[in-house]
Every structure is written in C-alpha cells, then in structure tokens.
mmCIF file of C-alpha atoms in Angstrom:
data_model
loop_
_atom_site.group_PDB
_atom_site.id
_atom_site.type_symbol
_atom_site.label_atom_id
_atom_site.label_comp_id
_atom_site.label_asym_id
_atom_site.label_seq_id
_atom_site.Cartn_x
_atom_site.Cartn_y
_atom_site.Cartn_z
ATOM 1 C CA MET A 1 118.826 111.521 126.393
ATOM 2 C CA LYS A 2 117.241 108.016 125.102
ATOM 3 C CA TRP A 3 117.498 105.702 127.926
ATOM 4 C CA ASP A 4 116.560 102.377 126.089
ATOM 5 C CA GLY A 5 113.705 102.025 128.426
ATOM 6 C CA ALA A 6 109.949 102.076 128.971
ATOM 7 C CA ARG A 7 108.420 105.322 128.800
ATOM 8 C CA ALA A 8 105.808 106.005 131.846
ATOM 9 C CA VAL A 9 104.035 108.352 133.475
ATOM 10 C CA ALA A 10 104.056 108.559 137.303
ATOM 11 C CA TYR A 11 101.325 110.253 139.142
ATOM 12 C CA ARG A 12 101.569 111.312 143.010
ATOM 13 C CA ASP A 13 98.276 112.438 144.695
ATOM 14 C CA GLY A 14 97.701 112.498 148.401
ATOM 15 C CA ASP A 15 99.097 108.640 149.746
ATOM 16 C CA SER A 16 98.091 107.392 146.059
ATOM 17 C CA VAL A 17 101.337 106.590 143.256
ATOM 18 C CA ARG A 18 100.497 105.363 140.016
ATOM 19 C CA LEU A 19 102.743 104.287 137.269
ATOM 20 C CA THR A 20 101.277 104.111 133.613
ATOM 21 C CA GLY A 21 102.919 102.948 130.319
ATOM 22 C CA ARG A 22 101.696 102.925 126.940
ATOM 23 C CA HIS A 23 98.096 102.061 125.857
ATOM 24 C CA ASP A 24 97.623 103.086 129.926
ATOM 25 C CA THR A 25 99.140 99.680 130.927
ATOM 26 C CA ASP A 26 99.357 100.040 134.702
ATOM 27 C CA TYR A 27 103.095 99.338 135.799
ATOM 28 C CA THR A 28 102.900 100.414 139.799
ATOM 29 C CA ALA A 29 102.396 96.467 141.075
ATOM 30 C CA ARG A 30 105.564 95.109 138.387
ATOM 31 C CA PHE A 31 107.877 97.625 139.765
ATOM 32 C CA PRO A 32 107.007 98.317 143.757
ATOM 33 C CA GLU A 33 110.530 99.565 144.202
ATOM 34 C CA VAL A 34 110.035 102.292 141.899
ATOM 35 C CA ALA A 35 106.322 103.130 143.817
ATOM 36 C CA GLU A 36 107.800 103.133 146.885
ATOM 37 C CA ALA A 37 110.543 105.809 146.337
ATOM 38 C CA LEU A 38 108.009 107.488 144.621
ATOM 39 C CA ALA A 39 105.538 107.456 147.654
ATOM 40 C CA LYS A 40 108.242 109.511 149.383
ATOM 41 C CA VAL A 41 108.132 112.308 146.792
ATOM 42 C CA ALA A 42 105.760 115.304 147.893
ATOM 43 C CA SER A 43 102.561 115.573 146.076
ATOM 44 C CA PRO A 44 100.847 116.698 143.895
ATOM 45 C CA LEU A 45 103.089 115.573 140.996
ATOM 46 C CA VAL A 46 102.789 114.198 137.544
ATOM 47 C CA LEU A 47 106.324 113.142 136.024
ATOM 48 C CA ASP A 48 106.947 111.991 132.216
ATOM 49 C CA GLY A 49 110.055 109.458 131.730
ATOM 50 C CA GLU A 50 111.438 106.020 131.565
ATOM 51 C CA ILE A 51 111.922 103.275 133.787
ATOM 52 C CA VAL A 52 114.979 102.042 133.417
ATOM 53 C CA VAL A 53 116.868 98.640 134.202
ATOM 54 C CA MET A 54 120.707 99.339 134.796
ATOM 55 C CA ARG A 55 123.271 96.611 133.894
ATOM 56 C CA ASP A 56 126.975 97.073 133.861
ATOM 57 C CA GLY A 57 126.356 100.586 134.469
ATOM 58 C CA VAL A 58 124.269 101.247 131.164
ATOM 59 C CA PRO A 59 120.738 100.586 130.447
ATOM 60 C CA SER A 60 119.769 97.199 129.442
ATOM 61 C CA PHE A 61 116.511 96.932 127.362
ATOM 62 C CA THR A 62 117.369 93.065 127.733
ATOM 63 C CA ALA A 63 116.928 93.030 131.357
ATOM 64 C CA LEU A 64 114.071 95.211 131.734
ATOM 65 C CA GLN A 65 111.997 92.691 129.574
ATOM 66 C CA THR A 66 112.804 90.152 132.288
ATOM 67 C CA ARG A 67 111.093 92.615 134.706
ATOM 68 C CA ILE A 68 108.077 94.308 132.804
ATOM 69 C CA HIS A 69 106.060 91.180 131.677
ATOM 70 C CA ARG A 70 106.057 89.732 135.454
ATOM 71 C CA THR A 71 102.810 90.131 137.510
ATOM 72 C CA ARG A 72 102.968 87.106 140.214
ATOM 73 C CA PRO A 73 103.533 89.217 143.407
ATOM 74 C CA ALA A 74 106.388 86.475 144.563
ATOM 75 C CA SER A 75 107.998 86.901 141.484
ATOM 76 C CA VAL A 76 107.876 90.637 141.065
ATOM 77 C CA ARG A 77 109.390 91.421 144.413
ATOM 78 C CA ALA A 78 112.068 88.805 143.924
ATOM 79 C CA ALA A 79 112.928 90.769 140.361
ATOM 80 C CA ALA A 80 112.991 93.984 142.442
ATOM 81 C CA THR A 81 115.567 93.025 144.864
ATOM 82 C CA SER A 82 117.929 90.854 141.875
ATOM 83 C CA THR A 83 117.454 93.245 139.209
ATOM 84 C CA PRO A 84 115.611 96.695 140.349
ATOM 85 C CA ALA A 85 114.492 99.278 138.209
ATOM 86 C CA LEU A 86 114.613 103.325 138.747
ATOM 87 C CA PHE A 87 112.558 105.831 137.149
ATOM 88 C CA VAL A 88 114.229 108.691 135.076
ATOM 89 C CA ALA A 89 112.014 111.785 135.184
ATOM 90 C CA PHE A 90 112.737 114.082 132.239
ATOM 91 C CA ASP A 91 109.752 116.354 132.545
ATOM 92 C CA VAL A 92 107.361 117.295 134.790
ATOM 93 C CA LEU A 93 103.696 117.755 133.892
ATOM 94 C CA HIS A 94 102.077 119.070 137.459
ATOM 95 C CA ASP A 95 103.235 120.351 140.299
ATOM 96 C CA ALA A 96 100.605 121.769 142.601
ATOM 97 C CA ARG A 97 99.347 123.406 139.042
ATOM 98 C CA PRO A 98 99.214 122.167 135.481
ATOM 99 C CA LEU A 99 102.490 122.721 133.816
ATOM 100 C CA LEU A 100 101.194 121.492 129.998
ATOM 101 C CA ALA A 101 101.453 125.241 128.693
ATOM 102 C CA GLU A 102 104.542 126.358 130.142
ATOM 103 C CA PRO A 103 107.580 126.188 127.952
ATOM 104 C CA TYR A 104 109.792 123.595 128.350
ATOM 105 C CA ARG A 105 113.015 125.590 130.089
ATOM 106 C CA ARG A 106 110.351 126.430 132.736
ATOM 107 C CA ARG A 107 109.121 122.642 133.366
ATOM 108 C CA ARG A 108 113.135 121.649 132.967
ATOM 109 C CA THR A 109 113.692 124.116 135.853
ATOM 110 C CA ILE A 110 110.940 122.785 138.155
ATOM 111 C CA LEU A 111 111.928 119.357 137.449
ATOM 112 C CA GLU A 112 115.465 120.053 138.702
ATOM 113 C CA ASN A 113 114.213 121.856 142.046
ATOM 114 C CA LEU A 114 112.152 118.973 142.723
ATOM 115 C CA ASP A 115 113.382 116.565 145.748
ATOM 116 C CA LEU A 116 114.128 113.745 144.098
ATOM 117 C CA ASP A 117 116.936 112.339 145.990
ATOM 118 C CA HIS A 118 116.176 108.575 145.867
ATOM 119 C CA PRO A 119 118.693 105.791 144.423
ATOM 120 C CA ARG A 120 115.532 104.576 142.298
ATOM 121 C CA LEU A 121 114.821 107.872 140.918
ATOM 122 C CA ARG A 122 116.733 110.068 138.748
ATOM 123 C CA VAL A 123 116.551 113.445 136.905
ATOM 124 C CA PRO A 124 119.258 113.067 133.703
ATOM 125 C CA PRO A 125 121.254 116.093 132.798
ATOM 126 C CA ALA A 126 120.489 118.739 130.320
ATOM 127 C CA TRP A 127 122.291 120.580 127.845
ATOM 128 C CA THR A 128 122.112 123.332 125.155
ATOM 129 C CA SER A 129 124.495 122.033 122.920
ATOM 130 C CA VAL A 130 123.671 118.975 121.018
ATOM 131 C CA PRO A 131 127.381 118.097 120.439
ATOM 132 C CA ASP A 132 127.843 118.176 123.920
ATOM 133 C CA ALA A 133 125.088 115.767 124.687
ATOM 134 C CA TYR A 134 125.588 113.738 121.980
ATOM 135 C CA GLY A 135 129.350 113.170 123.161
ATOM 136 C CA TRP A 136 128.046 112.675 127.079
ATOM 137 C CA THR A 137 125.561 110.147 125.758
ATOM 138 C CA LYS A 138 128.157 108.144 123.330
ATOM 139 C CA GLU A 139 130.703 108.381 126.247
ATOM 140 C CA TYR A 140 128.168 106.636 128.628
ATOM 141 C CA ARG A 141 126.837 104.099 125.994
ATOM 142 C CA LEU A 142 123.313 105.506 126.050
ATOM 143 C CA GLU A 143 121.067 105.253 122.941
ATOM 144 C CA GLY A 144 120.800 108.795 122.134
ATOM 145 C CA VAL A 145 119.721 112.136 122.201
ATOM 146 C CA ILE A 146 116.291 113.939 122.509
ATOM 147 C CA ALA A 147 116.386 117.334 121.421
ATOM 148 C CA LYS A 148 113.444 119.930 122.250
ATOM 149 C CA ARG A 149 112.741 123.408 121.784
ATOM 150 C CA SER A 150 113.223 125.248 124.978
ATOM 151 C CA ASP A 151 110.110 127.133 124.051
ATOM 152 C CA SER A 152 107.603 124.437 123.433
ATOM 153 C CA PRO A 153 104.634 123.428 125.608
ATOM 154 C CA TYR A 154 104.286 119.718 126.422
ATOM 155 C CA ARG A 155 101.667 118.213 123.585
ATOM 156 C CA PRO A 156 99.977 115.098 125.481
ATOM 157 C CA GLY A 157 99.705 112.006 122.850
ATOM 158 C CA ALA A 158 101.213 113.955 120.225
ATOM 159 C CA ARG A 159 104.341 113.498 117.766
ATOM 160 C CA SER A 160 105.332 117.670 117.316
ATOM 161 C CA ARG A 161 108.451 119.143 115.607
ATOM 162 C CA ASP A 162 109.297 120.532 118.928
ATOM 163 C CA TRP A 163 111.449 117.373 119.796
ATOM 164 C CA VAL A 164 113.367 114.995 117.799
ATOM 165 C CA LYS A 165 115.141 111.626 118.551
ATOM 166 C CA ILE A 166 118.755 111.281 117.474
ATOM 167 C CA LYS A 167 120.089 108.016 117.871
ATOM 168 C CA HIS A 168 123.787 106.651 117.859
ATOM 169 C CA LEU A 169 124.401 104.690 114.740
ATOM 170 C CA LYS A 170 127.921 102.765 114.066
ATOM 171 C CA THR A 171 128.689 103.153 110.410
ATOM 172 C CA ALA A 172 131.508 102.020 108.288
ATOM 173 C CA ASP A 173 132.275 101.691 104.473
ATOM 174 C CA VAL A 174 132.848 97.858 103.902
ATOM 175 C CA VAL A 175 132.257 95.320 101.277
ATOM 176 C CA ILE A 176 130.194 92.388 102.756
ATOM 177 C CA GLY A 177 130.495 88.771 101.588
ATOM 178 C CA GLY A 178 128.946 85.661 102.477
ATOM 179 C CA ASP A 179 129.035 85.151 106.319
ATOM 180 C CA ALA A 180 129.670 88.795 106.682
ATOM 181 C CA ARG A 181 126.572 89.771 104.740
ATOM 182 C CA PHE A 182 124.531 87.446 106.950
ATOM 183 C CA GLU A 183 126.030 88.573 110.166
ATOM 184 C CA ALA A 184 125.278 92.238 109.763
ATOM 185 C CA GLY A 185 121.480 91.151 108.901
ATOM 186 C CA LEU A 186 121.506 89.224 111.630
ATOM 187 C CA ALA A 187 122.751 92.140 113.892
ATOM 188 C CA TRP A 188 119.755 94.046 112.317
ATOM 189 C CA ALA A 189 117.284 91.209 112.899
ATOM 190 C CA ARG A 190 117.821 91.387 116.609
ATOM 191 C CA VAL A 191 117.207 95.038 116.551
ATOM 192 C CA TRP A 192 114.202 94.637 114.810
ATOM 193 C CA ALA A 193 112.909 91.717 117.095
ATOM 194 C CA LYS A 194 113.764 93.709 120.059
ATOM 195 C CA GLU A 195 111.517 96.703 118.859
ATOM 196 C CA HIS A 196 108.951 94.441 117.955
ATOM 197 C CA GLY A 197 107.988 92.109 120.694
ATOM 198 C CA GLY A 198 110.658 89.633 119.767
ATOM 199 C CA SER A 199 109.167 88.826 116.102
ATOM 200 C CA LEU A 200 110.580 88.831 112.837
ATOM 201 C CA ALA A 201 107.557 88.678 110.739
ATOM 202 C CA CYS A 202 107.930 92.206 109.109
ATOM 203 C CA PRO A 203 106.836 93.270 105.574
ATOM 204 C CA ALA A 204 108.888 92.723 102.495
ATOM 205 C CA ARG A 205 109.265 96.444 102.114
ATOM 206 C CA ALA A 206 110.462 97.192 106.123
ATOM 207 C CA SER A 207 113.945 98.622 106.657
ATOM 208 C CA ILE A 208 115.406 99.355 109.856
ATOM 209 C CA GLY A 209 118.611 101.879 110.067
ATOM 210 C CA SER A 210 118.038 102.009 106.770
ATOM 211 C CA TYR A 211 119.118 98.300 106.286
ATOM 212 C CA PRO A 212 116.451 96.288 103.934
ATOM 213 C CA ILE A 213 115.464 93.777 106.631
ATOM 214 C CA GLY A 214 112.818 92.952 104.819
ATOM 215 C CA THR A 215 114.092 91.816 101.970
ATOM 216 C CA TRP A 216 117.053 89.994 103.850
ATOM 217 C CA LEU A 217 114.374 87.855 105.453
ATOM 218 C CA SER A 218 112.138 87.132 102.492
ATOM 219 C CA GLU A 219 115.242 85.935 100.815
ATOM 220 C CA LEU A 220 116.087 83.751 103.391
ATOM 221 C CA ARG A 221 112.617 82.399 103.862
ATOM 222 C CA ALA A 222 112.710 81.409 100.281
ATOM 223 C CA ALA A 223 116.145 79.683 100.951
ATOM 224 C CA ALA A 224 114.262 77.924 104.203
ATOM 225 C CA GLN A 225 112.151 76.238 101.446
ATOM 226 C CA VAL A 226 114.681 74.579 99.287
ATOM 227 C CA PRO A 227 115.468 71.167 100.159
ATOM 228 C CA VAL A 228 118.572 70.831 102.407
ATOM 229 C CA ASP A 229 120.498 68.799 99.896
ATOM 230 C CA GLN A 230 119.691 71.057 97.233
ATOM 231 C CA PRO A 231 121.913 74.192 96.137
ATOM 232 C CA GLY A 232 120.448 77.573 97.573
ATOM 233 C CA ALA A 233 119.235 75.538 100.713
ATOM 234 C CA LEU A 234 119.848 77.543 104.268
ATOM 235 C CA ALA A 235 122.618 76.288 105.983
ATOM 236 C CA SER A 236 121.141 74.593 109.407
ATOM 237 C CA GLU A 237 123.475 77.284 111.329
ATOM 238 C CA ARG A 238 121.711 80.250 109.905
ATOM 239 C CA ARG A 239 118.206 78.677 110.344
ATOM 240 C CA ALA A 240 119.435 78.298 113.975
ATOM 241 C CA ALA A 241 120.737 81.666 114.485
ATOM 242 C CA LEU A 242 117.459 83.046 113.332
ATOM 243 C CA GLU A 243 115.114 80.705 115.446
ATOM 244 C CA GLU A 244 117.167 81.838 118.239
ATOM 245 C CA ILE A 245 115.811 85.229 117.661
ATOM 246 C CA ASP A 246 112.207 84.078 116.538
ATOM 247 C CA PRO A 247 111.077 80.613 116.458
ATOM 248 C CA TRP A 248 108.605 81.374 114.060
ATOM 249 C CA TRP A 249 110.554 83.591 111.733
ATOM 250 C CA CYS A 250 109.653 81.295 109.108
ATOM 251 C CA PRO A 251 106.336 79.297 109.689
ATOM 252 C CA ALA A 252 104.516 77.001 107.533
ATOM 253 C CA TRP A 253 101.646 79.590 107.118
ATOM 254 C CA PRO A 254 101.820 83.197 105.359
ATOM 255 C CA ILE A 255 104.171 85.464 106.894
ATOM 256 C CA THR A 256 101.240 87.588 106.969
ATOM 257 C CA TRP A 257 99.232 85.718 109.364
ATOM 258 C CA GLN A 258 102.195 85.404 111.851
ATOM 259 C CA ARG A 259 102.739 88.998 111.782
ATOM 260 C CA ALA A 260 99.027 89.593 112.510
ATOM 261 C CA TYR A 261 99.345 86.927 115.524
ATOM 262 C CA ALA A 262 102.563 88.849 116.942
ATOM 263 C CA THR A 263 100.650 92.154 116.917
ATOM 264 C CA ALA A 264 97.538 90.530 118.755
ATOM 265 C CA ARG A 265 100.336 88.526 121.332
ATOM 266 C CA GLN A 266 101.801 92.356 122.355
ATOM 267 C CA TRP A 267 98.269 93.335 122.822
ATOM 268 C CA TRP A 268 97.651 90.631 125.122
ATOM 269 C CA LEU A 269 100.791 91.187 127.193
ATOM 270 C CA GLU A 270 100.357 94.918 127.376
ATOM 271 C CA SER A 271 97.038 94.103 128.939
ATOM 272 C CA ASP A 272 98.452 91.724 131.222
ATOM 273 C CA GLY A 273 96.524 88.958 129.544
ATOM 274 C CA ARG A 274 93.202 90.427 130.472
ATOM 275 C CA VAL A 275 91.685 90.378 126.917
ATOM 276 C CA ASP A 276 87.905 89.463 126.127
ATOM 277 C CA TRP A 277 88.946 88.240 122.756
ATOM 278 C CA ALA A 278 85.093 87.444 121.849
ATOM 279 C CA GLN A 279 83.905 91.053 122.496
ATOM 280 C CA LEU A 280 86.601 93.055 120.976
ATOM 281 C CA PRO A 281 85.203 95.090 118.046
ATOM 282 C CA ALA A 282 86.026 94.394 114.756
ATOM 283 C CA ASP A 283 87.403 98.080 114.021
ATOM 284 C CA VAL A 284 90.177 97.698 116.471
ATOM 285 C CA VAL A 285 93.369 98.764 115.084
ATOM 286 C CA PHE A 286 96.480 98.021 116.947
ATOM 287 C CA GLU A 287 100.110 98.748 115.712
ATOM 288 C CA GLY A 288 98.515 99.324 111.820
ATOM 289 C CA GLU A 289 96.845 95.796 111.867
ATOM 290 C CA GLN A 290 93.209 95.564 111.673
ATOM 291 C CA LEU A 291 93.516 93.396 115.014
ATOM 292 C CA GLY A 292 89.490 93.124 115.590
ATOM 293 C CA ARG A 293 88.933 91.589 112.035
ATOM 294 C CA TRP A 294 91.900 89.390 112.370
ATOM 295 C CA VAL A 295 90.760 87.957 115.655
ATOM 296 C CA ARG A 296 87.390 87.319 114.649
ATOM 297 C CA ALA A 297 88.319 85.669 111.261
ATOM 298 C CA GLN A 298 90.756 83.120 113.086
ATOM 299 C CA ARG A 299 88.064 82.320 115.777
ATOM 300 C CA ALA A 300 85.620 81.729 112.615
ATOM 301 C CA ASP A 301 88.613 79.540 110.513
ATOM 302 C CA TRP A 302 89.738 77.547 113.357
ATOM 303 C CA PRO A 303 88.854 73.971 111.759
ATOM 304 C CA GLY A 304 90.735 75.222 109.012
ATOM 305 C CA LEU A 305 94.085 76.439 110.747
ATOM 306 C CA GLU A 306 97.309 74.567 111.389
ATOM 307 C CA ALA A 307 97.388 72.498 114.537
ATOM 308 C CA SER A 308 100.711 74.933 115.581
ATOM 309 C CA GLN A 309 98.512 77.847 114.773
ATOM 310 C CA ARG A 310 95.733 76.886 116.912
ATOM 311 C CA ASP A 311 98.329 76.355 119.630
ATOM 312 C CA LEU A 312 99.566 79.956 119.535
ATOM 313 C CA LEU A 313 96.388 81.446 119.510
ATOM 314 C CA ALA A 314 95.129 79.171 122.343
ATOM 315 C CA ALA A 315 98.442 80.618 124.488
ATOM 316 C CA ILE A 316 97.250 84.197 124.277
ATOM 317 C CA GLY A 317 93.280 82.996 125.051
ATOM 318 C CA ILE A 318 91.796 82.994 121.615
ATOM 319 C CA GLU A 319 89.423 80.392 121.021
ATOM 320 C CA GLU A 320 87.407 78.931 118.478
ATOM 321 C CA ASP A 321 83.737 80.411 118.133
ATOM 322 C CA GLN A 322 81.193 77.821 116.777
ATOM 323 C CA GLU A 323 78.615 80.207 115.572
ATOM 324 C CA LEU A 324 81.154 82.089 113.805
ATOM 325 C CA VAL A 325 82.566 78.651 112.633
ATOM 326 C CA ALA A 326 78.716 77.707 111.426
ATOM 327 C CA ALA A 327 78.147 81.366 110.003
ATOM 328 C CA LYS A 328 81.288 81.463 107.912
ATOM 329 C CA ALA A 329 80.646 77.972 106.391
ATOM 330 C CA ALA A 330 77.458 79.011 105.140
ATOM 331 C CA ALA A 331 78.875 82.112 103.879
ATOM 332 C CA GLU A 332 81.390 80.088 102.038
ATOM 333 C CA ALA A 333 78.637 77.768 100.244
ATOM 334 C CA LYS A 334 77.579 80.946 99.106
ATOM 335 C CA LEU A 335 80.497 81.754 97.473
ATOM 336 C CA LYS A 336 80.124 78.577 95.346
ATOM 337 C CA ALA A 337 78.611 80.689 92.956
ATOM 338 C CA PRO A 338 78.998 81.568 89.366
ATOM 339 C CA ARG A 339 82.797 81.899 87.874
ATOM 340 C CA ALA A 340 82.233 85.449 87.404
ATOM 341 C CA ASP A 341 81.131 86.136 90.807
ATOM 342 C CA ARG A 342 83.945 84.284 92.116
ATOM 343 C CA PHE A 343 86.334 86.188 90.113
ATOM 344 C CA GLN A 344 85.250 89.348 91.415
ATOM 345 C CA GLN A 345 85.607 88.247 94.861
ATOM 346 C CA GLY A 346 89.097 86.926 94.464
ATOM 347 C CA LEU A 347 89.939 90.368 92.588
ATOM 348 C CA ALA A 348 88.713 91.961 95.811
ATOM 349 C CA ALA A 349 91.157 89.955 97.697
ATOM 350 C CA LEU A 350 94.114 90.271 95.640
ATOM 351 C CA ALA A 351 92.979 94.370 95.871
ATOM 352 C CA ALA A 352 93.233 94.142 99.787
ATOM 353 C CA PHE A 353 96.504 92.058 99.665
ATOM 354 C CA VAL A 354 98.336 94.679 97.410
ATOM 355 C CA GLU A 355 97.335 97.627 99.317
ATOM 356 C CA ARG A 356 98.582 96.278 102.492
ATOM 357 C CA GLU A 357 101.769 94.436 101.126
ATOM 358 C CA GLY A 358 102.618 96.538 98.094
ATOM 359 C CA HIS A 359 103.325 93.681 95.768
ATOM 360 C CA ALA A 360 100.971 90.936 94.301
ATOM 361 C CA LYS A 361 103.432 88.000 94.994
ATOM 362 C CA VAL A 362 101.160 86.131 96.697
ATOM 363 C CA PRO A 363 102.464 82.683 98.363
ATOM 364 C CA ARG A 364 100.340 79.519 97.275
ATOM 365 C CA PRO A 365 98.812 78.836 100.548
ATOM 366 C CA HIS A 366 97.893 82.124 101.721
ATOM 367 C CA LYS A 367 94.165 82.936 102.712
ATOM 368 C CA GLU A 368 93.117 86.587 102.535
ATOM 369 C CA PRO A 369 90.243 87.724 105.007
ATOM 370 C CA LEU A 370 87.510 89.279 102.982
ATOM 371 C CA GLU A 371 84.174 91.006 104.200
ATOM 372 C CA ILE A 372 81.157 90.127 102.148
ATOM 373 C CA VAL A 373 77.479 90.675 102.858
ATOM 374 C CA VAL A 374 75.180 87.548 103.794
ATOM 375 C CA THR A 375 71.496 87.896 103.395
ATOM 376 C CA GLY A 376 69.946 85.886 106.266
ATOM 377 C CA PRO A 377 66.648 83.725 105.999
ATOM 378 C CA GLY A 378 64.589 86.564 107.034
ATOM 379 C CA GLY A 379 66.144 88.796 104.472
ATOM 380 C CA GLU A 380 68.453 90.619 106.632
ATOM 381 C CA GLU A 381 71.714 91.488 106.080
ATOM 382 C CA SER A 382 74.916 91.030 107.686
ATOM 383 C CA VAL A 383 78.870 91.533 107.314
ATOM 384 C CA GLU A 384 80.497 88.438 107.281
ATOM 385 C CA VAL A 385 84.349 87.835 107.352
ATOM 386 C CA VAL A 386 85.499 84.760 105.071
ATOM 387 C CA SER A 387 88.743 83.350 104.048
ATOM 388 C CA VAL A 388 89.514 83.650 100.170
ATOM 389 C CA GLY A 389 92.186 81.281 98.995
ATOM 390 C CA LEU A 390 94.042 83.777 97.033
ATOM 391 C CA GLY A 391 97.182 82.207 96.497
ATOM 392 C CA ALA A 392 94.956 79.327 95.033
ATOM 393 C CA PHE A 393 92.804 81.536 93.182
ATOM 394 C CA LEU A 394 96.082 83.384 91.203
ATOM 395 C CA ASN A 395 97.084 80.008 90.177
ATOM 396 C CA ASN A 396 94.318 78.703 89.016
ATOM 397 C CA THR A 397 93.391 81.795 86.861
ATOM 398 C CA LYS A 398 96.813 81.915 85.562
ATOM 399 C CA ALA A 399 96.044 78.241 84.346
ATOM 400 C CA ARG A 400 93.193 79.577 82.574
ATOM 401 C CA ARG A 401 93.992 82.821 81.484
ATOM 402 C CA ALA A 402 93.606 82.357 77.843
ATOM 403 C CA LYS A 403 89.842 81.751 78.574
ATOM 404 C CA LEU A 404 89.801 85.380 80.409
ATOM 405 C CA SER A 405 88.393 88.408 79.189
ATOM 406 C CA PRO A 406 90.267 91.356 78.222
ATOM 407 C CA GLY A 407 88.693 93.020 80.893
ATOM 408 C CA GLN A 408 89.476 90.818 83.583
ATOM 409 C CA LEU A 409 93.318 90.777 82.100
ATOM 410 C CA ALA A 410 93.288 94.465 82.583
ATOM 411 C CA GLN A 411 92.000 94.141 86.160
ATOM 412 C CA LEU A 412 94.292 91.850 87.103
ATOM 413 C CA ALA A 413 97.120 93.698 85.713
ATOM 414 C CA GLU A 414 95.927 97.062 87.376
ATOM 415 C CA HIS A 415 96.762 95.534 90.400
ATOM 416 C CA GLY A 416 100.365 94.471 89.755
ATOM 417 C CA VAL A 417 100.028 90.528 88.412
ATOM 418 C CA GLU A 418 102.956 90.372 86.097
ATOM 419 C CA TRP A 419 101.499 87.155 83.904
ATOM 420 C CA ALA A 420 98.351 89.359 82.992
#
C-alpha cells in the first residue's frame, strides 16, 4: 500500500544501521528513533520500505516534511520526540543470504516471520484481492495500493510491469464556474507542489490526475501581468492563495528559469547542502533538467540576473564565477557577427526552446542558454554557454520579417512561429 512517506532502504549489518533514501541520501542521523529501533533487529538484514510520520492516525506528508530536512542534532532530537517517525517495511532484500531473485510470495513470507516487534517498525498487511486491499486502504485514509505479481523477483532501481500503483482519487461530475473552478485548480496546485518540492513552476503542458495544471497556471500568470485596475486582472486574494503555496509561482523572470532553480534546490536539499557547484559536471541531468549546464550558465550570467535571482541562487550556494563571466562576455562579443550568423544563432536557441517546451510562445524577456564553440588566442577550441535573448530575437525578427528570405521564413515556420 502507498503510505505517503519517503522511500528508504534499511541496512542492518553487525552493529551498524543505515537508512538511505533516493539518490543515496543518508537518513540515519535524521531519524534516530527509527535507527535505534532497527539496531535491535537481528542482522544481517536489508529492508525496503518507507519512512512515515503519522498525524491523527494517518500518514502525513506535511508532517514528514518538517522532519526530513532537519540536520542539526538538537533539532533532530527534538523532532524525534515531538513528531516521531516509523519505518514501514514492505519487502526484504537480504536475510543471511541475498533474496533479490526469490519470488515476492517467498520474500513476503520471510518478511512476516521477522521479529520486527517495535513501535517504530511496522510490516503492513497484504492481500491477494485488490478490492479488499483498496477498501481497507480507503477506510484508513491511505494514499492507495501497490499491486505486485506474487512470482516477481526484486529488480533494484527499475520500474517494471511486475507492480503497479493504484491511487485513491475523488471524482465527481460537476459544472465548474468562477470561484469553484479556481478552488479546484488550487487543490491540484497543492498536490503538484507537494510532489515537486513546493514549486509551481510546471511546464505549460503539465497535468496531474488528468487536470491541466500547466494550462491553469499559465492563464493565471497571464492575468497576473494585467494592471490591477484593468479587466482580466488577477484578484489579490487569488494571488495570495497561490503565493501561500509557492511565493515564486509567478516570477518577474521566465518560468523556465524558476523551474530549473527548483530542480537545483531539490538537488541541494537531497544532498544536505553539501554540493560543490563549481565542480558539477556540465552533463549532469536531474529530474529531466540539464542541471549542470544551467548552473554553469547562471554563474557565467551573474551580472545579468535580477537581484532576487542572485539571492535565490546564493541561498543554495551558487555563486558568481568571474572567469566564466569574462569568458561569456568574450563569447558574446563574437556573437556581434553578420546578421545571417545572428539569425542562425537565434534559430538554434529557438529549436532548443521548442524541443523542451513544446511550443514557440517565447516570453519577451526570455534568454535561452546556447552552447557555442569559441576559438582561443592559440587556436584551441572550447565550448561556452551563452544566453541568447530569444524573446528579443523573435520580436526584432518579426518587425523585419518583410526583409527575410523565403528560406528563413520557412525555417521559423518549421519551429512553430505562427507569423512566419
């Protein structure tokens, strides 16, 4: 069953106990009450499960969030007393011998026979009937059910067809108007933020539970740009409701920047703040974002960022790199080339934007990171990341479209530019 907790693997070997989460984050010191309970279990043993915090008898993801990012020993101990967690073990991977190849029914039998008698440890019930499991989890207000094939092995790090998630969803046939439509969208916005580190910087085509959350937020961001005394402006109470979920839901800069920042912040949090951004390889990808290239671009584009953007970056340890700033300035000086070259650079930036976002509606202030090859004084070549003012490029190109060649218009139309 789905417990609305944090996935974790518990290792018990000799006198040692270790709890690790996704991306190998070490949770041992953050949940000492769970580690102490596991220390009383016979070893060797490896368990797969979830770290869960209960509130009013049901799992609370919000309560878990108050625990999972604490690292200071005094704060951790206080929270372990006031908001204790428990480890829900739903699979066993090692018990004196490796069990990964054993069928699930065998692993389940071994799990049920383990001596996990402790208030901070739990083995959840299991059923052979999905309707029975679904009914029980609904009665106890759990998130849903995990259905596994009884003959399936354990496949580390892999999503397989041997198991499926079935969530409890509330549905109704309704006619939505004004405030009701906004409240429905707000409810889904809370769900999205909860699953994405508190950020509402979702793509325009994003959906959750079949609700078009990306379109809904895009419409509200457009309304937020309308002066308050003009028709179509976003009501102040609606703006406040969204800011309560994510203060940066509608930033002054492109939402693509905010989405990349939210990803970088998630990486930083899951690494306990121990990230050497200067040494992050350019090819690092995290949660679908080209994180390494994005971080390098911010450190190079520091003087061109808004003050609030620099504050956000500094809060997670990303700082200006003066060498990158100088290299970027030199590279951009080379961009002041013939108009035909600038057109091709703009076209390359547009292609990258369309591939990522799925449309060519580029905000006027948007700058797109673009890799270019720079030749040094000695003839050596290196790849630099520069920011192309894509929104300005499209505006300027549209203004002079009468002077574009048929081939240039065709290239723009190929990437979805409507006026071309």
